[in-house]
Short mmCIF file of C-alpha atoms and ligand atoms in Angstrom, two decimals:
data_model
loop_
_atom_site.label_atom_id
_atom_site.label_comp_id
_atom_site.label_asym_id
_atom_site.label_seq_id
_atom_site.Cartn_x
_atom_site.Cartn_y
_atom_site.Cartn_z
CA UNK A 348 99.59 62.80 67.59
CA UNK A 349 100.18 61.00 70.34
CA UNK A 350 101.44 61.50 74.50
CA UNK A 351 99.56 63.43 77.13
CA UNK A 352 102.09 66.03 77.90
CA UNK A 353 102.20 69.18 76.03
CA UNK A 354 105.61 69.71 73.69
CA UNK A 355 107.92 72.21 75.42
CA UNK A 356 107.27 75.31 75.04
CA UNK A 357 109.40 77.70 72.31
CA UNK A 358 108.76 80.89 71.35
CA UNK A 359 105.73 82.29 69.50
CA UNK A 360 105.75 81.28 65.75
CA UNK A 361 107.22 83.63 63.40
CA UNK A 362 106.31 86.90 62.92
CA UNK A 363 104.38 86.19 59.27
CA UNK A 364 101.65 84.22 61.11
CA UNK A 365 101.12 87.11 63.72
CA UNK A 366 98.39 90.16 62.72
CA UNK A 367 99.95 93.23 62.14
CA UNK A 368 97.31 96.22 62.28
CA UNK A 369 99.15 99.07 61.79
CA UNK A 370 99.38 101.68 64.93
CA UNK A 371 98.20 98.49 66.99
CA UNK A 372 99.84 96.73 70.04
CA UNK A 373 98.16 93.46 68.67
CA UNK A 374 94.90 91.94 68.15
CA UNK A 375 92.74 90.88 71.17
CA UNK A 376 89.83 88.32 71.57
CA UNK A 377 87.62 87.90 74.82
CA UNK A 378 83.71 87.18 75.27
CA UNK A 379 81.19 86.74 77.90
CA UNK A 380 78.26 83.98 78.04
CA UNK A 381 74.85 84.81 77.83
CA UNK A 382 73.70 82.67 80.60
CA UNK A 383 71.98 85.30 82.94
CA UNK A 384 71.99 89.13 83.27
CA UNK A 385 74.96 91.35 83.02
CA UNK A 386 76.74 92.03 86.43
CA UNK A 387 79.01 94.94 87.64
CA UNK A 388 81.68 91.57 87.82
CA UNK A 389 81.08 91.35 84.31
CA UNK A 390 81.37 95.52 84.04
CA UNK A 391 84.70 95.74 86.24
CA UNK A 392 85.99 92.61 85.80
CA UNK A 393 85.60 92.75 81.72
CA UNK A 394 84.10 94.93 79.62
CA UNK A 395 85.28 98.18 81.48
CA UNK A 396 89.07 97.11 80.57
CA UNK A 397 88.32 95.99 76.89
CA UNK A 398 87.14 99.94 76.63
CA UNK A 399 90.09 100.63 77.82
CA UNK A 400 92.19 98.68 75.39
CA UNK A 401 89.79 99.53 72.04
CA UNK A 402 92.13 102.43 71.10
CA UNK A 403 95.46 100.40 71.16
CA UNK A 404 94.14 97.14 69.82
CA UNK A 405 92.52 95.34 67.17
CA UNK A 406 89.27 94.05 68.86
CA UNK A 407 87.06 91.15 68.65
CA UNK A 408 84.54 91.12 71.35
CA UNK A 409 82.10 87.88 70.97
CA UNK A 410 78.90 86.86 72.87
CA UNK A 411 79.73 83.43 73.19
CA UNK A 412 76.72 81.52 73.14
CA UNK A 413 78.07 78.42 72.24
CA UNK A 414 79.87 78.11 75.51
CA UNK A 415 76.95 79.02 77.59
CA UNK A 416 74.59 75.90 76.72
CA UNK A 417 77.69 73.77 78.04
CA UNK A 418 76.33 73.87 81.87
CA UNK A 419 72.47 73.87 82.61
CA UNK A 420 69.79 74.10 80.00
CA UNK A 421 68.95 77.47 79.67
CA UNK A 422 65.41 78.25 78.11
CA UNK A 423 65.81 78.83 74.55
CA UNK A 424 64.07 82.13 74.55
CA UNK A 425 66.04 83.33 77.62
CA UNK A 426 69.50 82.49 75.54
CA UNK A 427 68.12 84.95 72.63
CA UNK A 428 67.23 87.42 74.99
CA UNK A 429 70.63 87.02 77.22
CA UNK A 430 72.72 87.13 73.70
CA UNK A 431 71.10 90.38 72.51
CA UNK A 432 71.14 92.03 76.32
CA UNK A 433 75.38 91.65 76.63
CA UNK A 434 75.74 92.80 73.32
CA UNK A 435 73.95 95.78 74.49
CA UNK A 436 75.81 95.69 77.77
CA UNK A 437 79.04 96.06 75.40
CA UNK A 438 77.71 99.14 73.52
CA UNK A 439 75.96 100.43 76.36
CA UNK A 440 79.64 100.32 78.63
CA UNK A 441 81.80 101.89 75.52
CA UNK A 442 82.58 98.93 73.29
CA UNK A 443 82.37 100.73 69.50
CA UNK A 444 80.83 98.19 67.35
CA UNK A 445 82.21 100.31 64.32
CA UNK A 446 85.34 99.99 65.19
CA UNK A 447 85.89 96.42 67.07
CA UNK A 448 84.25 93.49 65.70
CA UNK A 449 81.82 92.81 68.00
CA UNK A 450 79.91 89.40 67.35
CA UNK A 451 77.75 86.51 67.87
CA UNK A 452 80.31 83.50 68.31
CA UNK A 453 77.37 80.66 66.65
CA UNK A 454 77.27 83.21 63.86
CA UNK A 455 80.37 82.09 62.80
CA UNK A 456 80.61 78.63 62.33
CA UNK A 457 84.38 78.23 62.10
CA UNK A 458 84.30 78.31 66.29
CA UNK A 459 82.77 75.25 66.18
CA UNK A 460 85.04 73.73 62.84
CA UNK A 461 88.08 74.49 64.40
CA UNK A 462 86.84 73.45 67.79
CA UNK A 463 86.74 69.59 66.37
CA UNK A 464 90.03 69.38 65.25
CA UNK A 465 91.27 70.47 68.80
CA UNK A 466 89.47 68.30 70.45
CA UNK A 467 91.43 65.97 67.77
CA UNK A 468 94.70 67.85 69.47
CA UNK A 469 94.46 68.39 73.07
CA UNK A 470 95.01 65.55 75.02
CA UNK A 471 92.66 63.94 78.09
CA UNK A 472 95.59 64.33 80.32
CA UNK A 473 95.58 67.84 79.62
CA UNK A 474 91.72 68.41 80.15
CA UNK A 475 91.59 66.42 83.39
CA UNK A 476 93.74 69.00 84.81
CA UNK A 477 91.51 71.83 84.07
CA UNK A 478 90.23 72.88 87.36
CA UNK A 479 87.01 75.35 86.38
CA UNK A 480 85.78 71.94 84.86
CA UNK A 481 86.19 70.38 88.33
CA UNK A 482 84.75 73.36 90.11
CA UNK A 483 81.88 73.50 87.10
CA UNK A 484 81.30 69.89 87.19
CA UNK A 485 81.24 69.73 90.98
CA UNK A 486 80.64 66.50 92.97
CA UNK A 487 78.73 65.03 90.37
CA UNK A 488 81.10 64.55 87.17
CA UNK A 489 78.77 62.02 85.42
CA UNK A 490 76.38 64.24 85.28
CA UNK A 491 78.48 66.98 83.50
CA UNK A 492 77.76 67.45 79.71
CA UNK A 493 80.81 66.35 77.12
CA UNK A 494 80.54 70.09 76.40
CA UNK A 495 81.72 71.34 79.59
CA UNK A 496 84.67 68.89 79.39
CA UNK A 497 86.07 70.13 76.01
CA UNK A 498 84.78 73.89 76.45
CA UNK A 499 88.40 74.64 76.95
CA UNK A 500 89.50 73.35 73.11
CA UNK A 501 86.33 75.54 71.88
CA UNK A 502 87.71 78.45 73.52
CA UNK A 503 91.33 77.71 72.13
CA UNK A 504 89.58 77.75 68.74
CA UNK A 505 87.97 81.08 70.02
CA UNK A 506 91.39 82.46 70.03
CA UNK A 507 93.32 81.04 67.60
CA UNK A 508 91.29 81.28 64.87
CA UNK A 509 91.83 84.96 64.83
CA UNK A 510 95.63 84.26 65.81
CA UNK A 511 94.65 86.95 68.69
CA UNK A 512 97.72 88.16 70.33
CA UNK A 513 96.48 89.15 73.99
CA UNK A 514 93.29 87.57 75.86
CA UNK A 515 91.86 89.54 78.45
CA UNK A 516 90.59 86.88 81.18
CA UNK A 517 89.76 86.72 84.83
CA UNK A 518 92.93 85.19 86.79
CA UNK A 519 90.49 81.81 86.74
CA UNK A 520 90.57 81.39 83.05
CA UNK A 521 94.57 81.92 82.84
CA UNK A 522 94.70 77.92 82.22
CA UNK A 523 92.26 77.79 79.75
CA UNK A 524 95.01 80.18 77.82
CA UNK A 525 97.49 78.01 78.88
CA UNK A 526 95.97 74.94 77.33
CA UNK A 527 95.16 77.10 74.02
CA UNK A 528 98.87 78.07 73.85
CA UNK A 529 99.47 74.15 74.40
CA UNK A 530 97.15 73.10 71.86
CA UNK A 531 98.56 76.10 69.03
CA UNK A 532 102.04 74.44 69.43
CA UNK A 533 100.90 71.13 69.77
CA UNK A 534 99.22 71.23 66.43
CA UNK A 535 102.18 73.70 64.73
CA UNK A 536 104.80 71.36 66.16
CA UNK A 537 102.74 67.98 64.86
CA UNK A 538 102.19 69.56 61.29
CA UNK A 539 105.06 71.04 60.95
CA UNK A 540 103.74 74.51 60.43
CA UNK A 541 103.34 78.09 62.27
CA UNK A 542 99.88 78.98 61.55
CA UNK A 543 98.68 79.45 65.31
CA UNK A 544 99.92 82.48 67.29
CA UNK A 545 100.46 81.26 70.70
CA UNK A 546 98.60 84.09 72.87
CA UNK A 547 99.44 85.69 76.09
CA UNK A 548 96.89 86.23 78.97
CA UNK A 549 96.29 89.85 80.03
CA UNK A 550 95.32 89.19 83.48
CA UNK A 551 93.04 91.57 84.52
CA UNK A 552 93.52 93.47 87.85
CA UNK A 553 93.19 90.97 90.75
CA UNK A 554 91.45 94.19 92.66
CA UNK A 555 88.74 94.01 90.14
CA UNK A 556 87.16 90.69 91.19
CA UNK A 557 83.89 91.55 92.65
CA UNK A 558 82.46 89.26 95.28
CA UNK A 559 78.62 88.42 96.06
CA UNK A 560 77.36 91.38 98.12
CA UNK A 561 75.65 88.36 100.58
CA UNK A 562 78.85 86.93 100.92
CA UNK A 563 82.62 88.53 100.37
CA UNK A 564 84.11 85.07 99.88
CA UNK A 565 82.46 83.62 97.15
CA UNK A 566 82.22 85.45 93.66
CA UNK A 567 79.68 87.42 92.21
CA UNK A 568 77.89 85.34 89.37
CA UNK A 569 75.30 85.46 86.76
CA UNK A 570 74.04 82.02 88.25
CA UNK A 571 74.63 82.77 91.69
CA UNK A 572 71.70 80.17 93.03
CA UNK A 573 71.04 82.24 96.16
CA UNK A 574 69.35 85.89 96.72
CA UNK A 575 69.25 88.36 93.81
CA UNK A 576 70.67 91.02 96.59
CA UNK A 577 74.21 89.28 95.88
CA UNK A 578 74.21 90.68 92.31
CA UNK A 579 74.45 93.98 91.13
CA UNK A 580 73.23 93.89 87.50
CA UNK A 581 73.96 95.98 84.87
CA UNK A 582 70.34 96.89 84.16
CA UNK A 583 69.48 97.29 87.76
CA UNK A 584 67.76 100.81 88.54
CA UNK A 585 69.36 103.24 91.16
CA UNK A 586 66.64 101.98 93.31
CA UNK A 587 67.74 98.35 93.18
CA UNK A 588 71.37 99.20 93.33
CA UNK A 589 70.66 101.38 96.41
CA UNK A 590 68.65 98.43 98.02
CA UNK A 591 71.07 96.12 97.19
CA UNK A 592 74.38 97.90 98.77
CA UNK A 593 71.82 98.84 101.76
CA UNK A 594 71.35 95.43 102.65
CA UNK A 595 75.02 93.74 101.56
CA UNK A 596 76.57 91.94 104.33
CA UNK A 597 78.67 93.93 106.70
CA UNK A 598 80.07 94.12 110.17
CA UNK A 599 79.54 95.84 113.29
CA UNK A 600 82.79 97.73 113.17
CA UNK A 601 84.05 101.25 111.34
CA UNK A 602 86.03 100.63 108.21
CA UNK A 603 89.53 100.30 108.65
CA UNK A 604 92.66 102.83 108.62
CA UNK A 605 94.54 100.48 106.69
CA UNK A 606 94.27 97.57 103.96
CA UNK A 607 96.02 95.59 106.56
CA UNK A 608 92.90 96.00 108.47
CA UNK A 609 90.60 94.23 105.94
CA UNK A 610 92.44 90.65 107.08
CA UNK A 611 89.57 88.48 108.13
CA UNK A 612 86.72 91.48 106.83
CA UNK A 613 85.83 90.01 103.53
CA UNK A 614 82.92 92.06 103.02
CA UNK A 615 84.62 95.01 103.72
CA UNK A 616 87.29 94.44 101.37
CA UNK A 617 84.92 93.84 98.49
CA UNK A 618 82.86 96.74 99.22
CA UNK A 619 85.94 98.69 99.38
CA UNK A 620 87.28 97.10 95.91
CA UNK A 621 84.25 97.71 93.94
CA UNK A 622 83.83 101.59 95.29
CA UNK A 623 87.98 101.62 94.49
CA UNK A 624 87.53 100.35 91.10
CA UNK A 625 84.27 102.49 90.32
CA UNK A 626 86.23 105.32 91.41
CA UNK A 627 89.59 104.77 89.65
CA UNK A 628 91.54 104.50 92.84
CA UNK A 629 94.12 101.61 94.11
CA UNK A 630 92.71 100.38 97.21
CA UNK A 631 95.03 101.81 99.67
CA UNK A 632 93.51 105.29 98.02
CA UNK A 633 89.80 103.96 98.82
CA UNK A 634 90.69 102.47 102.42
CA UNK A 635 92.70 106.01 102.78
CA UNK A 636 89.91 108.08 101.99
CA UNK A 637 86.67 105.85 103.71
CA UNK A 638 88.94 105.47 106.80
CA UNK A 639 87.03 105.21 110.10
CA UNK A 640 83.46 105.39 108.29
CA UNK A 641 80.31 103.42 109.65
CA UNK A 642 79.19 101.48 106.81
CA UNK A 643 75.52 103.88 106.79
CA UNK A 644 77.84 106.54 105.45
CA UNK A 645 80.67 104.65 103.28
CA UNK A 646 77.15 102.72 101.56
CA UNK A 647 75.32 105.51 100.76
CA UNK A 648 78.40 107.29 99.04
CA UNK A 649 79.12 103.68 97.52
CA UNK A 650 75.53 103.84 95.95
CA UNK A 651 76.06 107.41 94.57
CA UNK A 652 78.82 106.39 93.00
CA UNK A 653 77.55 103.36 91.56
CA UNK A 654 74.76 104.88 90.09
CA UNK A 655 76.81 107.74 88.73
CA UNK A 656 78.29 105.15 86.73
CA UNK A 657 76.06 102.60 86.00
CA UNK A 658 72.81 104.77 85.42
CA UNK A 659 73.86 105.66 81.54
CA UNK A 660 75.00 102.33 80.86
CA UNK A 661 71.39 101.04 82.11
CA UNK A 662 69.70 103.60 80.17
CA UNK A 663 71.45 102.77 77.04
CA UNK A 664 71.55 99.44 77.76
CA UNK A 665 67.51 99.34 77.99
CA UNK A 666 67.40 101.82 74.75
CA UNK A 667 69.47 99.36 72.87
CA UNK A 668 66.93 96.04 74.34
CA UNK A 669 64.05 98.59 72.70
CA UNK A 670 65.17 98.24 69.63
CA UNK A 671 66.71 94.98 68.83
CA UNK A 672 67.17 95.57 65.39
CA UNK A 673 70.17 98.14 66.51
CA UNK A 674 71.54 95.16 68.18
CA UNK A 675 71.41 93.12 65.42
CA UNK A 676 72.53 95.20 62.92
CA UNK A 677 75.90 95.51 64.93
CA UNK A 678 75.96 91.62 65.49
CA UNK A 679 75.32 91.05 61.56
CA UNK A 680 78.09 93.58 60.62
CA UNK A 681 80.93 92.00 63.19
CA UNK A 682 80.07 89.20 62.03
CA UNK A 683 80.81 90.08 58.64
CA UNK A 684 84.52 91.41 59.94
CA UNK A 685 84.97 88.41 62.22
CA UNK A 686 84.36 85.76 59.38
CA UNK A 687 86.62 87.62 57.11
CA UNK A 688 89.56 86.84 59.35
CA UNK A 689 88.29 83.41 60.81
CA UNK A 690 87.53 81.98 57.08
CA UNK A 691 91.15 82.06 55.75
CA UNK A 692 92.54 80.72 59.28
CA UNK A 693 90.04 77.34 59.37
CA UNK A 694 90.55 76.90 55.54
CA UNK A 695 94.26 76.88 56.10
CA UNK A 696 93.84 74.73 58.84
CA UNK A 697 91.92 72.06 57.20
CA UNK A 698 94.23 72.43 54.50
CA UNK A 699 97.03 71.46 56.89
CA UNK A 700 95.38 68.65 58.23
CA UNK A 701 94.81 67.32 54.87
CA UNK A 702 90.64 67.32 54.67
CA UNK A 703 90.04 67.10 50.97
CA UNK A 704 89.04 70.93 49.80
CA UNK A 705 85.40 71.04 49.21
CA UNK A 706 84.47 71.40 45.03
N1 LIG B 919 83.11 88.68 89.88
C1 LIG B 919 83.63 88.76 88.72
N2 LIG B 919 84.54 90.12 89.52
C2 LIG B 919 85.33 90.19 88.27
N3 LIG B 919 85.14 89.65 86.45
C3 LIG B 919 84.24 88.83 86.92
N4 LIG B 919 84.15 88.21 85.57
C4 LIG B 919 82.73 87.59 85.77
N5 LIG B 919 82.60 87.75 86.96
C5 LIG B 919 83.27 88.52 87.60
C6 LIG B 919 84.58 88.71 84.22
O1 LIG B 919 83.54 88.55 83.44
C7 LIG B 919 84.01 87.81 82.14
C8 LIG B 919 83.01 86.76 81.43
O2 LIG B 919 82.44 86.22 82.42
P1 LIG B 919 81.91 84.92 81.66
O3 LIG B 919 80.12 84.94 81.81
O4 LIG B 919 82.14 84.23 80.47
O5 LIG B 919 81.98 83.89 82.94
P2 LIG B 919 82.32 83.57 84.02
O6 LIG B 919 83.31 84.12 84.82
O7 LIG B 919 82.05 82.34 84.84
O8 LIG B 919 81.15 84.88 85.10
P3 LIG B 919 79.72 84.36 85.57
O9 LIG B 919 79.19 85.79 85.69
O10 LIG B 919 80.14 83.67 87.18
O11 LIG B 919 78.95 83.14 84.95
P4 LIG B 919 78.09 81.94 85.07
O12 LIG B 919 77.31 81.96 86.17
O13 LIG B 919 77.57 81.82 84.28
O14 LIG B 919 79.68 80.91 85.24
C9 LIG B 919 85.58 86.96 82.22
O15 LIG B 919 86.35 88.20 82.09
C10 LIG B 919 85.34 87.19 83.91
O16 LIG B 919 86.88 87.00 84.51
#
């Protein structure tokens, strides 16, 4: 196993290694890091889309706690809380834990075990090209954790353990799904197997990239170090949502007549994008509906819409967080389902590599 160039791409391995859930379009796996409070970006850019895919795909949704510790240290109690909150957010937003496997990544040790094998498959040259590492490590690369560097190998393990056919991700994660394909292909090639399925990224709509309410050029993020007013959390009540939208940065002009008029108006574009996503309209439709409005009127409408969508989710999240045992029961069931798929795949990978089976 050598060389720093991925093997030439081939088609996906034989159909035998693909999941074939009856009546499904394939198997999806996705997850969110419990690095803080879930926000509107996580909802519109990820969870809401998963809910929509639930009936057509066999679904595995995890709370990726192993990924959560790759960046700054999180207080242990906060990590535990956030892990339950992400699970509560999934359920409250409409993921059905009886249908999908909803689980915590660290509850299925096969993720970390396969990731080690992939640490030995992925080439340094491949990892060096990962733009997320460069973004997240920033200028002080020397101080970044080794975990942050090999994060894409763990993500490859997350996906390949389940032979996921599709991976819903934001645009910024597409490179990691491509790396996953390269790892699968190199493993399959080097060990003359067709064990791993090459997954397809399903890029979630660019229109649902939610930006900070304080700076329309910056992604809304859990770890936004700036003002809390930049982020609408899924746990925010109606008053907080109203206050944050009222304080959202804008410009002095009324809303434009067309999408072209949003050029150079990042904050207006962001608020209209959010409004479009919440109302299920295209950006063009939302712009046409709000053409010529003052921000004050538009913000009132946006607040009303956001509260209507997030209010019930927020209430259900609170109910679940007050009953952690219900969350834990759902996660236990999910981990059992996940282990039933992951166990045999890990065993096959170990056997393929030549590890002596344990007695
Ligand atoms: N602002 C966003 N707009 C649209 N989608 C978003 N997602 C995150 N932020 C936005 C989507 O949420 C999913 C899970 O994200 P994650 O928590 O695993 O990682 P992230 O993208 O790094 O999210 P954050 O909030 O920015 O977390 P931190 O601050 O900890 O890095 C992904 O599908 C992502 O696209």
